[in-house]
Short mmCIF file of C-alpha atoms in Angstrom, two decimals:
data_model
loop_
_atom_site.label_atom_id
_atom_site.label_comp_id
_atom_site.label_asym_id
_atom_site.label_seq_id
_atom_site.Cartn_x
_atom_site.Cartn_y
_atom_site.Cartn_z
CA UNK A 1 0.00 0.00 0.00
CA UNK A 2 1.28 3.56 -1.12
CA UNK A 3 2.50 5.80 1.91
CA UNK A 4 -0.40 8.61 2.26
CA UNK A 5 0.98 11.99 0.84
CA UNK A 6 1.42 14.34 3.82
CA UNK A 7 -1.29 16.89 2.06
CA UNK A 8 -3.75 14.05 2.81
CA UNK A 9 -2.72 13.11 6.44
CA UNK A 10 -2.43 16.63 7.17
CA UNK A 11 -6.13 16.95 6.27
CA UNK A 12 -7.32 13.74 7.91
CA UNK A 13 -5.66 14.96 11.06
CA UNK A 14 -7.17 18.89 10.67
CA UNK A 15 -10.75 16.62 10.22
CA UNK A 16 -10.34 14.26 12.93
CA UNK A 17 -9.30 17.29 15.56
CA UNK A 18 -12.37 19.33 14.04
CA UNK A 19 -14.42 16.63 15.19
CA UNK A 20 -12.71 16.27 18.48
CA UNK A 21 -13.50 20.07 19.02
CA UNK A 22 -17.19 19.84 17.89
CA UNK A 23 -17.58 16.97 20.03
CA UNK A 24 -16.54 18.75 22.92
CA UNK A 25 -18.49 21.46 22.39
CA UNK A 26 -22.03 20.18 21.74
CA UNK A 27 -21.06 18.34 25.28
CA UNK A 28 -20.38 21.71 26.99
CA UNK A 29 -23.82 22.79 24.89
CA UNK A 30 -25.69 19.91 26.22
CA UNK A 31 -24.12 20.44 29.98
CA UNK A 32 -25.04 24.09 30.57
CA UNK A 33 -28.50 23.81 28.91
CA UNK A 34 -29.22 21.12 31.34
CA UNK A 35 -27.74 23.48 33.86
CA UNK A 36 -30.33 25.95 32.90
CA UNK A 37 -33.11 23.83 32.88
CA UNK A 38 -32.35 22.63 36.20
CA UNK A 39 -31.41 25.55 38.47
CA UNK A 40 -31.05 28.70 36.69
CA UNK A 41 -34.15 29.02 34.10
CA UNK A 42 -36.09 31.85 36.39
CA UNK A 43 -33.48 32.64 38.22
CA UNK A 44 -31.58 35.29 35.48
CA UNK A 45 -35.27 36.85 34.23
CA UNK A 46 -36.27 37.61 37.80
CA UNK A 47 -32.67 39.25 38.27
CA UNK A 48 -31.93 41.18 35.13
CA UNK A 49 -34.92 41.40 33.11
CA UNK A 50 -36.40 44.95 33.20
CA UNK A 51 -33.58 46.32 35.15
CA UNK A 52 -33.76 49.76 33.51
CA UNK A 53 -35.47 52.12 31.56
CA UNK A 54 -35.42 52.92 27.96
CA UNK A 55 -35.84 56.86 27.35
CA UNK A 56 -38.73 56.65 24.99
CA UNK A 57 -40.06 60.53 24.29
CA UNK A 58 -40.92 63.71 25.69
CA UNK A 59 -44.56 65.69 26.32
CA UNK A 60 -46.26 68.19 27.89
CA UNK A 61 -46.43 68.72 31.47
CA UNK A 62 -50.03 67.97 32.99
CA UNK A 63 -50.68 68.23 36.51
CA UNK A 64 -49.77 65.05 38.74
CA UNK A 65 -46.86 64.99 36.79
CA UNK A 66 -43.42 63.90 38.78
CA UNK A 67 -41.65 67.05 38.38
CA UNK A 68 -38.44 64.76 38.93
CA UNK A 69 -38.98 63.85 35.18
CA UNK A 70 -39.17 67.87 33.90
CA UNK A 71 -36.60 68.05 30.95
CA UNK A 72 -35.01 71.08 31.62
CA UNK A 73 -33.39 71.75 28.29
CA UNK A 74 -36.58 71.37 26.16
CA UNK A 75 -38.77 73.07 28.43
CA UNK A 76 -36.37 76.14 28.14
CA UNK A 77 -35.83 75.90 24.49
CA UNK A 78 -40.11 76.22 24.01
CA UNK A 79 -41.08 77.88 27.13
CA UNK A 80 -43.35 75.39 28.35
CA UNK A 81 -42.95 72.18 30.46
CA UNK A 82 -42.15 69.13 28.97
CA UNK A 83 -41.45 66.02 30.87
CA UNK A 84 -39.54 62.81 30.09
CA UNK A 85 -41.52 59.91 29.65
CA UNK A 86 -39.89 55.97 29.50
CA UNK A 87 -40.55 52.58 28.67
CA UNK A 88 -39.16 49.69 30.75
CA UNK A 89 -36.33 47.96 29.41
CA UNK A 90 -36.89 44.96 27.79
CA UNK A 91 -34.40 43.14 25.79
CA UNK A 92 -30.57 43.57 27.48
CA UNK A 93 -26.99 43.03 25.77
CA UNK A 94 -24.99 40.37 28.07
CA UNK A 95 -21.02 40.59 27.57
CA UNK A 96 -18.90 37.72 28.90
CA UNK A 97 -15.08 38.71 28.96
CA UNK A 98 -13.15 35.84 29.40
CA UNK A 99 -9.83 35.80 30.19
CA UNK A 100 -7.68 33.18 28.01
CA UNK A 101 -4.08 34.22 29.17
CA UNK A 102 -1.56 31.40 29.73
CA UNK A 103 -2.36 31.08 33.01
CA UNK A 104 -5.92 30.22 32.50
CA UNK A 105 -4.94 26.77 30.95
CA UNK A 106 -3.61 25.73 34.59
CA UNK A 107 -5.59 22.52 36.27
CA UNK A 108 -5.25 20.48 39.45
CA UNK A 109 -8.10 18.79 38.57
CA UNK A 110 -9.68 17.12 35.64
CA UNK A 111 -10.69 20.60 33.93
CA UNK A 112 -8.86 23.53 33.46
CA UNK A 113 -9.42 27.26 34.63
CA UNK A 114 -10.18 27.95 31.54
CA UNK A 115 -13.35 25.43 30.77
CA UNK A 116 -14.39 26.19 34.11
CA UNK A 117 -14.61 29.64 32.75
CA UNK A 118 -15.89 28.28 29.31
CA UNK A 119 -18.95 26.73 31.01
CA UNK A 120 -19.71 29.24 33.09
CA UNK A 121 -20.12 31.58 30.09
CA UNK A 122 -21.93 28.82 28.44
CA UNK A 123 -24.37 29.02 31.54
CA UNK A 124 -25.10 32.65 31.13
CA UNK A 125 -25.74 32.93 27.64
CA UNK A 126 -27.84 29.99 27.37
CA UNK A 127 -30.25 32.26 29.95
CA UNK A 128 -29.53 35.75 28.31
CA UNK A 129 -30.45 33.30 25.02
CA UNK A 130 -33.77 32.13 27.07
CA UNK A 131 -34.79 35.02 27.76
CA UNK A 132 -34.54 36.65 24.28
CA UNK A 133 -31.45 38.92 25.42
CA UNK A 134 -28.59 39.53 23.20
CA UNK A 135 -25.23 38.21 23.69
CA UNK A 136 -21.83 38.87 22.52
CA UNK A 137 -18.10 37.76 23.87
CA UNK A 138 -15.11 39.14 24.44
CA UNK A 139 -11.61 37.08 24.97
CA UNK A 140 -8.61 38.79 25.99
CA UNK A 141 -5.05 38.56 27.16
CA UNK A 142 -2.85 41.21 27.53
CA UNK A 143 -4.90 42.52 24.43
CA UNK A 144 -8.11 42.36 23.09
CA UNK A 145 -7.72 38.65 21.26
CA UNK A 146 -11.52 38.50 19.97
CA UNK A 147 -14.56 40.16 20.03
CA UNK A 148 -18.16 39.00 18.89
CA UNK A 149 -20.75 41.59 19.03
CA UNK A 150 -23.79 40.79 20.81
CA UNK A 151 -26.48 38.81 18.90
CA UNK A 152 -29.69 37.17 19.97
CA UNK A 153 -29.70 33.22 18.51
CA UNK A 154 -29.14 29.76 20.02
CA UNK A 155 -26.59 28.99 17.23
CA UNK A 156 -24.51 31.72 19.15
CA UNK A 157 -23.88 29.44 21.90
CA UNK A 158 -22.33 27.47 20.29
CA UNK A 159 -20.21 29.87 18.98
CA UNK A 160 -19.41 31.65 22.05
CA UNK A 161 -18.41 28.01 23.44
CA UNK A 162 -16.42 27.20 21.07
CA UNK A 163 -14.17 29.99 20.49
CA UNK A 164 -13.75 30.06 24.39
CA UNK A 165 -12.68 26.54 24.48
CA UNK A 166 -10.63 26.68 21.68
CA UNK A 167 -9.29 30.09 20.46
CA UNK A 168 -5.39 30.21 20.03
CA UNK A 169 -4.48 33.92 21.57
CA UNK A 170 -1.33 35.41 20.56
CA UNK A 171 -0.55 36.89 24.28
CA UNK A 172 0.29 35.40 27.13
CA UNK A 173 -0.07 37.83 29.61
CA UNK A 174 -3.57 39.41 31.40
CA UNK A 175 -4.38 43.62 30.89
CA UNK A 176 -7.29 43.55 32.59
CA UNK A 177 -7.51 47.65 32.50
CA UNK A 178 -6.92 47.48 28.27
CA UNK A 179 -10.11 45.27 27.84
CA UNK A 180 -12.02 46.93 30.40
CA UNK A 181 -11.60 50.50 28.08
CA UNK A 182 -11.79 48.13 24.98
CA UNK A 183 -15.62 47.20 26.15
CA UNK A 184 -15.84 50.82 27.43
CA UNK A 185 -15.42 52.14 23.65
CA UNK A 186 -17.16 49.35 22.03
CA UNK A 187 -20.93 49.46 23.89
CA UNK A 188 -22.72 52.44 23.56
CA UNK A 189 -25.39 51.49 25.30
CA UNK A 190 -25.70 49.80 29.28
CA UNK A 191 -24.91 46.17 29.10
CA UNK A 192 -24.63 43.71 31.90
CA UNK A 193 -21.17 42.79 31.59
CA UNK A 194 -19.31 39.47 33.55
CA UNK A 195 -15.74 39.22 33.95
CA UNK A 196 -14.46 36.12 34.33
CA UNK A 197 -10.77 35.77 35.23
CA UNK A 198 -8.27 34.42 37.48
CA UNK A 199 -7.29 37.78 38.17
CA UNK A 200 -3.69 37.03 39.00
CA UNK A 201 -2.05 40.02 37.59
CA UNK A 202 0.41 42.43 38.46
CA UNK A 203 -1.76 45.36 38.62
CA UNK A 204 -1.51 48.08 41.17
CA UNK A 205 -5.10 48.03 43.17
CA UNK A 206 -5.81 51.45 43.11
CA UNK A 207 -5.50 51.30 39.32
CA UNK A 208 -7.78 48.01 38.87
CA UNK A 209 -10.20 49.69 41.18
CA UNK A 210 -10.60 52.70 39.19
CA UNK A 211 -10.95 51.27 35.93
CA UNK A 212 -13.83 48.62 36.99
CA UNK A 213 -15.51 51.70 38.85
CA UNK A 214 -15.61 53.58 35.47
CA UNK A 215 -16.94 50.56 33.80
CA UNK A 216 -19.71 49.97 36.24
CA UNK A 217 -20.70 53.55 36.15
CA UNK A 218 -21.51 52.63 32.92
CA UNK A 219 -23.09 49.25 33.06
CA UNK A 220 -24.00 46.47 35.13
CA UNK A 221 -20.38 44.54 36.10
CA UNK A 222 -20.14 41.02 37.70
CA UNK A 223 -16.61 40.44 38.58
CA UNK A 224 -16.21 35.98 38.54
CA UNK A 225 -12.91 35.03 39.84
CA UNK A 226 -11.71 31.28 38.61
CA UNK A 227 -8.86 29.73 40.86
CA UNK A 228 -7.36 26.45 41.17
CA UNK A 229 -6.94 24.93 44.89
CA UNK A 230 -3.28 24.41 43.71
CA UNK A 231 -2.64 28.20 43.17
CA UNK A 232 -3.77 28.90 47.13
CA UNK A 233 -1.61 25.81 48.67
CA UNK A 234 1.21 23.51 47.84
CA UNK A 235 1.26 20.01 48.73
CA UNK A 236 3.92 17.94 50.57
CA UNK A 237 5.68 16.41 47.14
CA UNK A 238 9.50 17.38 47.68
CA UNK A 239 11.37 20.13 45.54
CA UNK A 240 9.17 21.23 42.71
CA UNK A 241 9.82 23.60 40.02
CA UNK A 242 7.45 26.04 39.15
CA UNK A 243 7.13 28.42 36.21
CA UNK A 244 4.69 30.97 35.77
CA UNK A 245 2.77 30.49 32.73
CA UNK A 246 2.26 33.99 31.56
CA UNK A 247 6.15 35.21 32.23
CA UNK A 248 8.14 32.16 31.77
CA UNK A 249 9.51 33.10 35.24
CA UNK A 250 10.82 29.51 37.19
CA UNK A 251 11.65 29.00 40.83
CA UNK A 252 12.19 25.89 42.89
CA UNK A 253 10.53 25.49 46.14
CA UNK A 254 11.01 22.68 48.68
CA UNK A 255 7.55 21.76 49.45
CA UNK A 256 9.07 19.40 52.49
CA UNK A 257 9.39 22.43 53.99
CA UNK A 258 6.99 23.45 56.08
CA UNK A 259 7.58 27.24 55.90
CA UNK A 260 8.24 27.08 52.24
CA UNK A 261 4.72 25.97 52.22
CA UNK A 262 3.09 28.26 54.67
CA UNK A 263 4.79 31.31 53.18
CA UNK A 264 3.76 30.20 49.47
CA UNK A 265 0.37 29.96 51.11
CA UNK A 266 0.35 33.21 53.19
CA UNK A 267 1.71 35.25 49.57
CA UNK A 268 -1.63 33.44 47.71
CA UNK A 269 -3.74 34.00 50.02
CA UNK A 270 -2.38 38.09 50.31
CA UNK A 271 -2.44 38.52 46.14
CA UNK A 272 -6.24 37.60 46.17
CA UNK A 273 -7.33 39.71 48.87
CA UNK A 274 -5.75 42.73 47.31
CA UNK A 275 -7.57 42.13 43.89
CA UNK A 276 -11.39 41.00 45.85
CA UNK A 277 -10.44 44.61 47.78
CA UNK A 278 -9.50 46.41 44.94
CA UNK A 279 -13.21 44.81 43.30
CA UNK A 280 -14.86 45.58 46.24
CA UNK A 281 -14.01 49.20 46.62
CA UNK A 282 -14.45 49.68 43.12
CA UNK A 283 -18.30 48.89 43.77
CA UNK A 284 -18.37 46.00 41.37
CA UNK A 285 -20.14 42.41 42.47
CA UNK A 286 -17.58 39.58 42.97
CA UNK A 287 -18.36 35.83 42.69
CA UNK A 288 -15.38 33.39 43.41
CA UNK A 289 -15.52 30.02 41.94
CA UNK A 290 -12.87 27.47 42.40
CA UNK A 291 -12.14 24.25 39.34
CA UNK A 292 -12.99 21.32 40.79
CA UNK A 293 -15.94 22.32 42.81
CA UNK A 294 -19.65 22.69 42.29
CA UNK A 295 -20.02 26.47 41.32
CA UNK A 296 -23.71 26.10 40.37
CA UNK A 297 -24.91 26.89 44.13
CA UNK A 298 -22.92 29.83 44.34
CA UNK A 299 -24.21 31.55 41.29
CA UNK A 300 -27.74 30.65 42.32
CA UNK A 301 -26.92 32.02 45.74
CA UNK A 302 -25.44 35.31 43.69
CA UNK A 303 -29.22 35.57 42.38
CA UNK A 304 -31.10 35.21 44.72
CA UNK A 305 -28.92 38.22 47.01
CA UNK A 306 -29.24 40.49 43.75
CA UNK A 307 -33.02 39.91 43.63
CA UNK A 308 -33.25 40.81 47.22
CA UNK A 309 -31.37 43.81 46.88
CA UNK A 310 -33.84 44.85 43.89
#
């Protein structure tokens, strides 16, 4: 038998990995539609639908009016009252930023950060999708790596999976600040907009802090922090070498040693304080999810506290 060409098993390789992707992602489809159906289906309407108002015209003032609603500008352009009137807000625009930096490919356990962060995003749009809401995706590393402007459709599930799972970025590092003004120029309009990141960066607080409070003057932002349990705590295994995925940077630690460990631990455990502070101050709603776990409770939990604050 005649050796196969390498144009041919070049292309029976590219076909058998695009059915390995597809694969994967009508599981991740399947998963977080059941994940909807099961837990989440009222839970997103009852929290974001109607959350604002839609200017819709202006009229005369009549008595009873709400004088809170008196456009000022019109009414002294013509001399007379006029009054803003609005219609509730109906249909929203859902972002999910995901961060796909080198670091996000890390895993202790069976799935990485990053298809934790894949299927959470999957979860979300599948109920902006439910509930007729557009939704569009932006992956970033220390750029802006994709963006997909928000659409309504189910096929864009799909989409937003699979580029998420499976995008190559050119960057390794995280700017957390450059895609925050990147979605800052590119909606015009409020969006709900969810972060999802590791957030282990090398960002001054005061400056990540001020660029998430700008953004959420401006729309509705949900902070989701992804972390590994390896990233907080080292186990007892001897020397290990470790290099950090977005610098290249390697050190050797002796994990027999118990205050190599602790102060490994204690330097985790400081670096994600300072970022949920620098979240916190900034105003911005922070969920904290962690691979390996059940997350679902926690977002429902994150629902139910939003439509109790509403």
């Amino acid at each position: 038998m005649a050796k196969k060409s390498k144009q041919i098993r070049e292309a029976e390789e590219n076909e058998s990995r695009a059915a390995e992707i597809m694969g994967r992602v009508r599981r991740m489809d399947i998963r977080t539609n059941r994940l909807v159906d099961d837990h989440l289906a009222g839970s997103y309407a009852s929290v974001f639908k109607g959350s604002g108002m839609d200017f819709d015209r202006v009229r005369n003032y009549v008595p009873g009016d709400d004088v809170r609603t008196i456009d000022w500008n019109v009414t002294a352009r013509t001399g007379e009252p006029f009054i803003k009137t609005f219609t509730e807000e109906r249909e929203l625009t859902i972002l999910i930023m995901i961060d796909v930096s080198a670091s996000s490919d890390f895993g202790s356990s069976e799935a990485s950060k990053r298809e934790l962060q894949t299927e959470i995003g999957g979860v979300l749009a599948a109920s902006a999708i439910r509930n007729r809401d557009k939704v569009g995706l932006v992956l970033f590393t220390d750029e802006v790596e994709l963006y997909i402007p928000p659409v309504k459709g189910r096929m864009n599930i799909m989409r937003l999976i699979r580029e998420a799972l499976f995008f190559q970025p050119s960057g390794r590092g995280t700017d957390l600040c450059g895609a925050l003004d990147f979605v800052n120029r590119v909606l015009s309009r409020r969006a709900v907009v969810f972060l999802i990141s590791d957030f282990r960066v090398n960002i001054r607080e005061e400056e990540l802090q001020h660029k998430l409070g700008v953004t959420g003057r401006h729309h509705d932002v949900i902070a989701v922090a992804v972390n590994d349990p390896l990233e907080g705590e080292l186990p007892d295994v001897g020397v290990l070498r470790i290099e950090d995925a977005e610098t290249g940077e390697l050190i050797e630690l002796d994990t027999s040693n118990p205050k190599a460990r602790e102060s490994y631990r204690k330097q985790a455990a400081d670096r994600k304080a300072r970022m949920a502070t620098a979240v916190r101050r900034s105003g911005v709603d922070m969920l904290e999810f962690s691979a390996g776990g059940d997350w679902v409770p926690a977002l429902m939990g994150f629902f139910r506290q939003r439509r109790a604050r509403r």
